[in-house]
Coordinates of C-alpha atoms and ligand atoms in Angstrom, one line a residue:
M30 CA 80.1 100.2 55.5
A31 CA 82.4 101.0 53.0
T32 CA 83.9 104.6 54.4
P33 CA 82.6 107.6 53.2
G34 CA 85.1 110.6 51.4
A35 CA 83.4 113.2 52.0
V36 CA 84.0 113.5 56.1
R37 CA 87.4 112.7 57.3
S38 CA 87.6 109.9 58.5
A39 CA 90.2 107.4 58.4
S40 CA 92.6 107.8 61.4
E41 CA 89.6 109.8 62.8
N42 CA 87.0 106.8 62.5
E43 CA 87.4 107.4 66.2
A44 CA 84.8 110.5 66.1
W45 CA 83.9 111.8 62.2
W46 CA 81.3 113.3 62.8
K47 CA 82.9 115.9 64.7
S48 CA 84.2 117.6 61.6
A49 CA 80.1 116.8 59.9
V50 CA 77.9 119.0 58.8
V51 CA 74.2 117.5 59.7
Y52 CA 70.8 118.2 57.7
Q53 CA 67.9 117.0 59.1
I54 CA 65.1 116.5 56.8
Y55 CA 61.6 116.0 57.4
P56 CA 60.2 113.7 54.7
R57 CA 56.6 114.8 54.5
S58 CA 57.5 118.3 53.7
F59 CA 60.9 118.2 52.0
A60 CA 60.0 116.6 48.3
D61 CA 57.1 114.8 46.4
S62 CA 58.3 113.2 43.9
D63 CA 54.6 111.5 43.2
N64 CA 52.6 114.6 43.6
D65 CA 50.3 113.1 46.0
G66 CA 50.9 115.6 48.3
I67 CA 53.1 114.6 51.0
G68 CA 57.2 113.8 50.6
D69 CA 58.5 110.8 50.4
L70 CA 61.7 108.6 49.7
P71 CA 62.6 108.8 46.1
G72 CA 62.0 112.8 46.3
I73 CA 64.3 112.6 48.8
V74 CA 66.8 110.9 46.4
D75 CA 66.6 113.9 44.0
R76 CA 67.7 115.8 46.1
L77 CA 70.6 114.6 47.2
D78 CA 72.9 116.7 44.7
Y79 CA 71.6 119.7 46.1
L80 CA 73.2 118.9 49.5
Q81 CA 76.2 118.0 48.3
E82 CA 76.2 121.3 46.8
L83 CA 75.6 122.7 50.0
G84 CA 78.4 121.1 51.5
I85 CA 76.7 118.4 53.9
D86 CA 77.9 115.6 55.2
V87 CA 75.2 113.5 57.5
I88 CA 71.2 113.8 56.5
W89 CA 69.0 113.2 59.6
L90 CA 65.7 111.3 58.7
S91 CA 62.7 112.2 60.6
P92 CA 60.6 109.4 61.0
V93 CA 59.6 107.7 57.9
Y94 CA 58.8 103.9 59.9
R95 CA 54.8 102.6 59.6
S96 CA 53.3 104.8 61.5
P97 CA 49.4 106.1 62.0
Q98 CA 51.1 109.5 61.9
Q99 CA 48.8 110.8 64.5
D100 CA 52.4 112.8 65.8
N101 CA 53.8 112.4 61.2
G102 CA 55.5 108.9 62.8
Y103 CA 57.2 110.1 66.0
D104 CA 53.9 106.9 66.8
V105 CA 55.4 104.6 65.3
S106 CA 53.7 101.2 64.8
D107 CA 56.4 99.0 62.5
Y108 CA 59.8 99.8 63.0
Q109 CA 61.5 97.3 60.6
D110 CA 59.3 98.5 57.6
V111 CA 58.6 101.9 55.8
D112 CA 55.1 104.4 55.7
P113 CA 53.7 103.5 52.5
L114 CA 53.5 106.8 52.3
F115 CA 57.0 108.1 52.3
G116 CA 57.8 104.5 50.2
T117 CA 59.0 101.2 51.1
L118 CA 62.0 99.6 52.3
E119 CA 63.8 99.2 48.9
D120 CA 63.0 102.8 48.5
L121 CA 64.8 103.6 51.8
D122 CA 67.4 100.9 50.8
R123 CA 68.1 102.9 47.4
L124 CA 68.6 106.5 49.4
I125 CA 71.0 104.8 51.2
A126 CA 73.3 103.8 49.0
A127 CA 72.5 106.9 47.0
V128 CA 73.5 108.8 49.8
H129 CA 76.9 106.9 50.3
V130 CA 77.9 107.0 46.8
R131 CA 77.9 110.9 47.7
G132 CA 80.4 110.0 50.0
M133 CA 77.1 111.5 52.4
R134 CA 76.0 109.0 55.9
L135 CA 72.3 109.2 56.6
I136 CA 71.4 108.7 60.4
M137 CA 67.5 107.6 60.9
D138 CA 65.5 108.8 64.0
L139 CA 64.5 106.7 66.7
V140 CA 61.6 106.9 68.5
V141 CA 62.0 104.2 71.5
N142 CA 60.7 106.1 74.4
H143 CA 57.1 105.7 73.7
T144 CA 55.3 103.3 69.9
S145 CA 52.0 104.1 68.9
D146 CA 49.1 103.5 70.5
Q147 CA 48.4 100.7 67.2
H148 CA 51.7 98.9 68.0
P149 CA 51.2 95.0 68.0
W150 CA 53.1 95.5 71.2
F151 CA 50.6 97.9 72.7
L152 CA 47.5 96.1 71.1
A153 CA 48.8 92.8 73.0
S154 CA 49.7 94.4 76.5
R155 CA 46.2 96.3 76.4
A156 CA 44.5 93.5 75.9
S157 CA 45.8 90.9 78.1
R158 CA 48.0 91.0 81.8
E159 CA 49.0 87.7 80.4
A160 CA 49.8 88.8 76.6
P161 CA 53.5 88.2 76.7
T162 CA 54.5 92.0 76.3
S163 CA 51.6 93.2 78.8
D164 CA 54.5 94.4 81.0
W165 CA 56.2 96.5 78.3
Y166 CA 54.7 99.7 79.1
F167 CA 53.6 101.3 82.3
W168 CA 49.9 100.0 83.8
R169 CA 48.5 101.6 86.9
D170 CA 45.6 100.6 89.2
A171 CA 43.6 103.3 89.9
R172 CA 44.6 105.6 92.8
P173 CA 43.4 104.3 96.1
G174 CA 40.3 105.1 97.4
T175 CA 38.9 106.5 94.0
V176 CA 36.2 105.0 91.0
P177 CA 38.7 103.6 88.3
G178 CA 38.2 105.4 85.2
E179 CA 37.0 108.5 86.9
P180 CA 38.7 112.0 86.5
G181 CA 41.1 113.0 89.7
S182 CA 41.8 109.0 90.0
E183 CA 44.6 108.4 87.3
P184 CA 47.4 106.9 89.4
N185 CA 49.5 110.5 89.7
N186 CA 49.1 114.5 89.2
W187 CA 51.7 114.4 85.4
G188 CA 50.6 116.0 82.8
A189 CA 51.2 115.4 78.8
S190 CA 53.5 117.0 77.1
F191 CA 50.3 117.6 74.4
G192 CA 47.7 118.6 77.3
G193 CA 46.1 117.4 79.6
S194 CA 46.6 113.8 82.0
A195 CA 49.2 111.5 81.3
W196 CA 47.5 108.6 82.1
M197 CA 44.9 107.0 79.7
W198 CA 42.0 104.4 81.3
V199 CA 42.1 101.3 80.0
P200 CA 38.6 99.4 80.9
E201 CA 39.6 95.8 79.1
R202 CA 43.0 95.8 82.0
G203 CA 41.2 97.7 84.2
Q204 CA 44.1 99.9 84.4
Y205 CA 46.2 103.3 83.6
Y206 CA 48.6 103.1 81.0
L207 CA 51.3 106.0 80.9
H208 CA 51.9 108.7 77.7
L209 CA 53.5 111.5 78.8
F210 CA 52.4 112.2 75.1
D211 CA 49.2 112.0 73.3
P212 CA 47.8 108.7 74.3
S213 CA 48.3 107.1 71.1
Q214 CA 52.0 107.3 71.9
P215 CA 52.4 104.8 75.5
D216 CA 55.3 104.6 77.1
L217 CA 57.5 101.9 76.9
N218 CA 58.7 100.1 80.0
W219 CA 62.2 100.1 79.5
D220 CA 62.4 98.5 83.2
N221 CA 61.9 95.3 81.4
P222 CA 64.8 93.1 80.4
D223 CA 62.8 92.0 77.2
T224 CA 61.4 95.5 75.9
R225 CA 65.2 96.7 75.8
E226 CA 66.6 93.4 74.2
A227 CA 64.1 94.1 71.7
I228 CA 65.2 98.0 71.0
F229 CA 68.3 96.8 70.5
T230 CA 67.6 93.9 68.5
M231 CA 66.2 96.0 66.3
M232 CA 68.6 98.6 65.8
N233 CA 71.4 96.0 65.5
W234 CA 68.7 95.3 61.8
W235 CA 69.1 98.9 61.3
L236 CA 72.9 98.8 61.1
D237 CA 73.6 96.3 60.3
R238 CA 71.1 97.6 56.9
G239 CA 73.6 100.6 56.3
I240 CA 72.7 103.4 57.9
D241 CA 75.4 105.7 60.1
G242 CA 73.2 106.0 63.4
F243 CA 70.3 107.5 65.5
R244 CA 69.1 110.5 66.4
M245 CA 67.6 109.6 69.9
D246 CA 64.0 111.0 70.3
V247 CA 63.5 112.5 73.5
I248 CA 65.7 109.6 74.9
N249 CA 66.4 110.6 78.3
F250 CA 62.9 110.5 79.2
I251 CA 63.2 106.6 79.0
S252 CA 64.0 105.7 82.9
K253 CA 61.4 106.8 85.1
D254 CA 61.7 106.6 89.1
P255 CA 59.0 103.6 89.6
E256 CA 57.4 105.7 92.7
M257 CA 56.2 107.5 89.5
P258 CA 55.0 110.7 93.1
D259 CA 52.7 113.1 92.1
A260 CA 54.5 116.3 91.2
P261 CA 54.4 120.0 92.0
L262 CA 51.6 121.5 89.7
N263 CA 51.8 123.1 86.6
R264 CA 49.8 126.2 85.1
D265 CA 47.8 123.7 83.6
G266 CA 46.6 122.1 86.9
Y267 CA 48.5 119.2 85.8
G268 CA 52.2 117.7 88.1
D269 CA 54.9 118.2 86.0
G270 CA 56.7 115.3 86.6
M271 CA 60.2 116.1 84.9
A272 CA 62.2 115.9 87.7
Y273 CA 61.1 112.1 88.0
F274 CA 61.8 110.9 84.6
S275 CA 64.2 113.4 82.4
Y276 CA 67.0 112.1 84.7
G277 CA 65.3 108.7 85.9
P278 CA 67.8 106.6 88.0
Q279 CA 68.4 103.9 85.4
I280 CA 69.3 106.7 82.9
H281 CA 72.8 106.2 82.4
A282 CA 72.6 102.2 82.9
Y283 CA 70.2 102.2 79.5
L284 CA 72.1 103.9 77.3
A285 CA 75.3 102.7 78.7
E286 CA 74.0 98.4 78.0
M287 CA 72.9 99.9 74.1
K288 CA 76.6 100.9 73.6
R289 CA 77.4 97.8 74.3
R290 CA 74.8 95.5 73.1
V291 CA 74.2 98.0 69.2
F292 CA 77.5 100.0 69.2
D293 CA 80.6 98.7 70.6
P294 CA 80.7 94.8 68.8
R295 CA 81.0 97.2 65.9
P296 CA 84.5 97.8 64.1
D297 CA 82.4 101.3 63.0
T298 CA 82.4 104.9 64.6
Y299 CA 77.9 105.8 64.3
L300 CA 76.6 109.3 64.8
T301 CA 74.2 108.9 68.2
V302 CA 72.3 112.0 69.1
G303 CA 70.5 112.0 71.7
E304 CA 67.2 115.0 72.4
M305 CA 67.0 115.4 76.0
P306 CA 64.7 118.4 77.0
G307 CA 65.3 119.4 80.6
V308 CA 69.1 118.0 80.5
T309 CA 71.4 120.2 82.5
P310 CA 75.4 120.7 80.6
E311 CA 76.8 118.9 83.6
Q312 CA 74.3 115.9 82.7
A313 CA 75.8 116.6 78.9
R314 CA 79.3 116.3 79.6
E315 CA 78.0 112.9 81.4
F316 CA 76.5 112.0 78.5
T317 CA 79.5 112.8 76.1
H318 CA 82.6 112.7 78.0
R319 CA 84.9 111.6 75.3
E320 CA 86.4 108.7 78.1
H321 CA 82.9 107.4 79.5
G322 CA 80.2 109.0 77.8
Q323 CA 77.4 107.2 75.8
L324 CA 76.4 109.1 73.3
A325 CA 78.3 111.1 71.0
M326 CA 76.2 114.3 71.7
V327 CA 72.9 115.5 72.9
F328 CA 70.5 118.3 72.0
Q329 CA 70.3 120.5 74.8
Y330 CA 67.2 122.9 74.9
E331 CA 68.3 125.7 76.7
H332 CA 68.6 128.1 74.3
V333 CA 65.2 127.7 72.0
F334 CA 63.6 128.0 75.6
L335 CA 64.5 131.4 76.3
D336 CA 61.6 133.1 74.8
A337 CA 59.4 131.3 76.9
D338 CA 57.9 131.2 80.0
G339 CA 57.9 128.5 81.7
D340 CA 55.4 126.6 79.3
K341 CA 56.3 127.2 75.5
W342 CA 53.3 129.0 75.1
T343 CA 53.7 132.2 77.3
Q344 CA 55.8 134.1 75.6
R345 CA 58.4 136.4 76.8
R346 CA 61.1 138.6 74.8
M347 CA 64.1 137.2 74.9
N348 CA 67.2 138.9 76.4
I349 CA 70.6 138.9 74.1
N350 CA 72.8 139.5 77.3
D351 CA 70.3 135.0 78.0
L352 CA 71.1 134.3 74.7
R353 CA 74.5 135.3 74.7
D354 CA 75.3 133.7 78.6
T355 CA 73.4 130.6 77.5
L356 CA 75.3 129.6 74.1
A357 CA 78.9 130.3 76.3
K358 CA 77.9 128.6 79.1
W359 CA 77.1 125.1 77.0
Q360 CA 80.4 126.0 75.1
T361 CA 82.3 126.2 78.0
A362 CA 80.5 123.4 80.3
L363 CA 81.0 120.9 77.7
G364 CA 85.2 121.8 76.6
D365 CA 87.3 119.9 76.1
S366 CA 85.4 116.6 78.4
G367 CA 82.4 116.5 76.1
W368 CA 80.8 117.6 72.8
N369 CA 77.7 119.8 71.7
S370 CA 75.2 119.9 68.9
L371 CA 74.7 123.2 67.7
Y372 CA 71.2 123.8 65.7
W373 CA 69.2 126.7 66.2
N374 CA 66.3 125.0 63.9
N375 CA 64.2 121.7 63.7
H376 CA 60.3 119.9 63.1
D377 CA 59.5 121.2 66.7
Q378 CA 60.5 124.7 66.6
P379 CA 59.6 127.9 65.1
R380 CA 62.1 129.0 62.6
V381 CA 65.0 131.4 64.1
V382 CA 65.0 134.0 61.6
S383 CA 61.6 134.9 62.8
R384 CA 62.1 134.1 66.0
Y385 CA 65.9 135.6 67.1
G386 CA 66.3 137.9 64.3
N387 CA 64.7 139.7 62.3
D388 CA 62.5 138.5 59.2
T389 CA 61.2 141.9 57.6
T390 CA 64.2 144.6 57.2
Y391 CA 67.0 142.3 58.0
W392 CA 65.9 138.8 57.3
R393 CA 68.9 139.0 54.9
E394 CA 71.6 139.8 57.2
S395 CA 70.2 138.1 60.6
A396 CA 69.7 134.9 58.7
T397 CA 73.5 134.8 58.5
A398 CA 74.0 135.7 61.2
L399 CA 72.6 133.4 63.3
A400 CA 74.6 131.2 61.3
T401 CA 77.9 132.3 61.5
V402 CA 77.8 132.3 65.4
L403 CA 76.1 129.2 66.1
H404 CA 78.8 127.0 62.7
L405 CA 81.3 128.0 64.5
H406 CA 80.9 126.6 68.0
R407 CA 82.8 124.0 69.1
G408 CA 80.4 120.9 68.0
T409 CA 79.0 119.5 65.1
P410 CA 76.1 122.5 63.8
Y411 CA 72.5 121.0 61.9
V412 CA 71.0 122.9 59.4
Y413 CA 67.3 121.9 59.7
Q414 CA 65.9 122.1 55.7
G415 CA 65.0 125.6 54.8
E416 CA 67.1 126.9 57.1
E417 CA 69.4 127.0 54.9
I418 CA 67.8 129.8 52.4
G419 CA 66.2 131.8 55.4
M420 CA 63.0 130.0 55.7
T421 CA 60.4 131.8 57.7
N422 CA 57.6 131.2 60.0
A423 CA 54.4 131.0 58.3
P424 CA 51.4 133.4 58.3
F425 CA 48.5 130.9 59.4
A426 CA 45.3 131.9 59.2
A427 CA 43.1 129.5 60.9
L428 CA 42.8 126.9 63.4
D429 CA 42.1 125.0 59.9
D430 CA 45.5 126.4 58.8
F431 CA 47.4 124.2 61.7
R432 CA 48.1 120.1 61.3
D433 CA 50.2 119.6 64.8
I434 CA 48.5 117.6 67.2
E435 CA 50.5 119.5 69.9
S436 CA 48.9 122.9 68.3
L437 CA 45.7 121.3 67.6
D438 CA 45.2 119.6 71.1
Y439 CA 46.4 123.3 72.8
Y440 CA 43.7 125.4 71.2
A441 CA 41.4 122.9 72.2
K442 CA 42.5 122.7 75.7
A443 CA 43.3 127.0 75.9
V444 CA 39.5 127.9 74.1
C445 CA 37.2 124.4 75.3
T446 CA 38.0 124.0 78.5
H447 CA 40.3 127.5 79.9
H448 CA 37.4 129.7 77.7
E449 CA 40.2 131.8 76.6
D450 CA 40.0 134.4 73.5
P451 CA 39.9 132.2 69.8
A452 CA 41.5 135.5 68.7
D453 CA 44.6 134.9 71.5
V454 CA 45.5 131.5 70.6
L455 CA 45.2 131.7 67.5
D456 CA 48.1 134.2 67.6
I457 CA 49.6 132.2 70.4
L458 CA 49.4 129.9 67.8
R459 CA 51.2 131.4 65.3
R460 CA 54.0 131.9 67.2
R461 CA 54.8 128.9 68.8
S462 CA 53.2 126.6 66.4
R463 CA 55.6 123.4 65.8
D464 CA 54.1 123.8 61.6
N465 CA 56.1 126.8 61.3
S466 CA 58.5 124.8 61.2
R467 CA 57.0 122.5 59.0
T468 CA 55.7 124.2 55.9
P469 CA 56.7 122.9 52.5
M470 CA 60.2 122.9 51.4
Q471 CA 60.4 126.0 49.3
W472 CA 62.5 124.8 46.0
S473 CA 60.9 127.6 44.0
A474 CA 58.8 130.4 42.7
V475 CA 56.0 128.2 41.1
P476 CA 52.9 126.2 42.5
G477 CA 53.4 124.5 45.1
A478 CA 57.0 125.9 45.8
G479 CA 59.2 122.8 43.6
F480 CA 57.3 120.5 46.4
T481 CA 54.6 119.3 44.6
T482 CA 52.1 120.1 41.9
G483 CA 49.8 118.0 44.0
S484 CA 47.5 119.7 47.2
P485 CA 50.4 120.2 50.0
W486 CA 49.2 118.3 53.6
I487 CA 49.7 121.3 54.7
G488 CA 50.3 124.7 53.5
V489 CA 53.3 126.1 51.5
N490 CA 54.2 129.9 52.8
P491 CA 53.3 132.2 50.3
N492 CA 56.4 134.4 50.6
H493 CA 57.8 131.1 48.2
N494 CA 57.3 133.4 45.6
W495 CA 60.7 134.9 46.4
L496 CA 62.1 133.2 49.0
N497 CA 63.0 130.1 47.6
V498 CA 66.3 127.8 46.4
A499 CA 66.2 128.2 42.7
A500 CA 66.2 131.9 43.2
Q501 CA 69.7 131.6 46.1
R502 CA 71.2 128.2 44.4
G503 CA 74.8 129.9 42.3
T504 CA 73.7 134.1 43.9
P505 CA 76.3 135.4 45.2
G506 CA 75.4 137.6 48.6
S507 CA 72.5 135.0 48.9
I508 CA 71.7 132.8 52.7
F509 CA 71.7 129.4 50.5
E510 CA 76.0 130.4 49.2
Y511 CA 76.9 132.3 52.7
Y512 CA 75.9 128.6 54.6
R513 CA 78.2 127.5 51.5
A514 CA 80.7 129.8 52.7
L515 CA 80.6 129.0 56.0
I516 CA 80.4 125.2 55.9
A517 CA 83.5 125.0 54.0
L518 CA 84.4 126.9 56.2
R519 CA 84.3 123.9 58.9
H520 CA 86.0 121.8 56.4
R521 CA 88.8 123.7 55.9
L522 CA 89.9 125.0 58.7
P523 CA 90.9 122.8 61.6
V524 CA 90.5 125.6 64.6
V525 CA 86.9 124.8 63.1
V526 CA 86.4 121.6 64.4
D527 CA 88.9 121.3 66.7
G528 CA 89.8 124.5 68.2
N529 CA 88.8 125.4 72.0
F530 CA 86.3 128.3 73.1
V531 CA 86.7 131.3 74.8
A532 CA 84.1 134.2 75.1
V533 CA 85.3 137.5 73.9
H534 CA 84.0 140.5 76.4
T535 CA 83.5 143.5 74.8
G536 CA 81.5 146.1 76.4
R537 CA 78.3 146.1 74.2
D538 CA 75.7 143.4 74.8
Q539 CA 74.6 143.5 71.1
I540 CA 77.5 142.1 70.4
Y541 CA 78.6 137.8 70.4
A542 CA 82.7 137.8 70.3
F543 CA 84.3 134.6 70.6
R544 CA 87.8 133.2 70.2
R545 CA 88.3 129.6 68.7
H546 CA 92.4 128.3 69.5
L547 CA 94.4 125.7 67.5
G548 CA 98.0 125.8 68.0
D549 CA 99.2 129.2 66.6
T550 CA 95.2 129.1 64.5
T551 CA 92.9 132.1 66.4
L552 CA 89.6 132.2 64.5
T553 CA 87.4 135.5 65.9
V554 CA 84.0 135.8 66.0
H555 CA 82.3 139.2 66.3
A556 CA 78.2 139.6 66.2
N557 CA 76.0 141.6 66.3
L558 CA 72.5 140.4 66.9
S559 CA 70.8 143.2 66.9
D560 CA 68.8 145.9 64.5
L561 CA 71.1 148.9 65.9
P562 CA 74.4 149.7 64.4
V563 CA 77.0 149.5 67.4
S564 CA 80.9 150.5 68.1
F565 CA 83.2 148.7 69.8
D566 CA 87.2 148.5 70.7
R567 CA 88.3 147.0 67.1
D568 CA 90.9 145.2 68.9
D569 CA 93.6 144.3 67.1
L570 CA 91.7 142.8 63.9
T571 CA 92.6 143.5 60.2
A572 CA 91.4 143.7 56.5
R573 CA 94.0 141.1 55.7
D574 CA 92.6 138.5 58.7
L575 CA 88.5 138.7 57.4
V576 CA 87.8 135.6 56.3
L577 CA 84.3 135.9 56.2
T578 CA 81.3 138.1 57.1
N579 CA 77.5 138.9 55.2
Y580 CA 78.4 143.0 54.7
T581 CA 80.5 144.0 52.2
L582 CA 83.2 146.1 53.2
S583 CA 82.4 149.1 52.3
R584 CA 79.6 150.1 54.5
S585 CA 81.2 149.5 58.1
G586 CA 84.6 150.5 58.6
P587 CA 86.6 147.8 61.6
G588 CA 85.4 149.0 65.3
R589 CA 81.9 149.5 64.1
L590 CA 79.2 146.5 63.1
E591 CA 75.9 147.4 61.5
P592 CA 72.1 145.6 62.1
W593 CA 73.3 142.5 62.4
E594 CA 77.2 142.4 61.0
V595 CA 78.8 139.0 62.1
R596 CA 83.1 139.1 61.0
V597 CA 85.0 136.6 61.0
H598 CA 88.9 136.6 61.4
V599 CA 91.8 133.5 61.6
R600 CA 95.2 134.6 62.0
Ligands
GLC11 C1 60.4 114.8 70.9 C2 59.7 114.8 68.7 C3 58.3 115.8 68.7 C4 57.6 114.3 68.8 C5 58.1 114.6 70.5 C6 57.1 113.0 71.1 O1 60.1 115.7 70.8 O2 61.6 115.9 68.0 O3 58.5 115.7 67.3 O4 55.6 115.0 69.1 O5 59.3 113.5 70.6 O6 57.8 111.9 70.2

């Protein structure tokens, strides 16, 4: 494609994504142009000026491929077509062109750890051991000495992410297939070269169509230990197989082959970001290494697991020291040789302002403080739709309000199998469910929040009557305008992009402080990540160097930070 203008390029073509800010669109919930209650591609085209105003460089589109929508598109039945829910391939071409005209770029979600069980590859594979795609999935016989198809005869004890065994019995084949997520999402067998070839061909087809890269769904799961041994048991009674598939023996080889077959032969540079649950800082540095890495960046999970105890449904209080230490650890570990992706929110995480911030008394302050810390780290920041206006978790009243397959599976297992109190389980869902981030984008205060005039597929958060784009766009002091200022800072100051990272110890637990250095320039961030004011040794910061704060200075002096106050100095 032609080189867009907004992102620094030309000589930096090497890695244009280093100075970029990415905006994730969850198409179902973004903008509904035909008012059927589900967001669509033409709806996105209508909102591109908004994203441009915010300062966005790249759009990441969650899946719009043909899909039975069991997992809202993360179950693909045709990789080379658009689901009619969202529009047509021509609509997608129009979106790509409209994005490029504005100097922005677009990356697609690549879901190739698994397909839908309705994908023709799987339908053929399950029907017969003679089919050409027979071996494109992981088929295994029942455990020796058991009755095939009966509980306990699964090939190993692994549990699936969405609950239950990771194996599903298929009488036609007399075998089990592996699904690390829902049974409707069978895992693709990457050990088969034909499978890999088909995937690389499909990726090339998309790049030829003009997209600018991929966000790769759970891409570190594609190589499995061929032995597939039993694993230590989780709380739910199933084995935790992570050790055998989250960093499998061929993971580097497969990603290197993908790079060789798909990206290297092309003159342009693409943004590739791999979602990698369980990845360690050392592994991430290898995957993203400037010289020999296979991906531009990865999504790690450590900082979004600090309020979970073992599994995501068991909550624990997030400790601010842990958050500070985790953030700083990843900054330091990837250092100069690797590259971080920076995120608080996505379609799988509850809203950060409700989770690590304070969505009542200090809603604006905590949303902007968390944003500041993230955006001024070294790495590529991601904004998830609605984050830029401080959207919060939703007040789901009853089970009927939830749509997410993971949440519904969890409820069924907890209440029906483990006989937990339904009220307690609902309470957990309210805090942890992925649906918190999937409620419709809040454009305005009208019914339907300006997302749709129809009946939305999931309820609109009632707080859209005051929390919406229309109320914040152009309003001084709003979260939206603060995000604009933060993004503009990245585009203006090379130190934000290229500066190294040094943690600063203030002796105060609730303050997260760090410096970024580039040449003679030093950028310093002080953030109070708590509901209480705090005094600290004011170092050598002066009001003259202050480039950004989320408070007006009259309220607090140097050496003291109000609740969730941040100050950014550059000299
Ligand atoms: C990733 C996606 C999530 C999906 C899962 C299975 O974690 O982000 O939404 O459910 O993979 O595809």
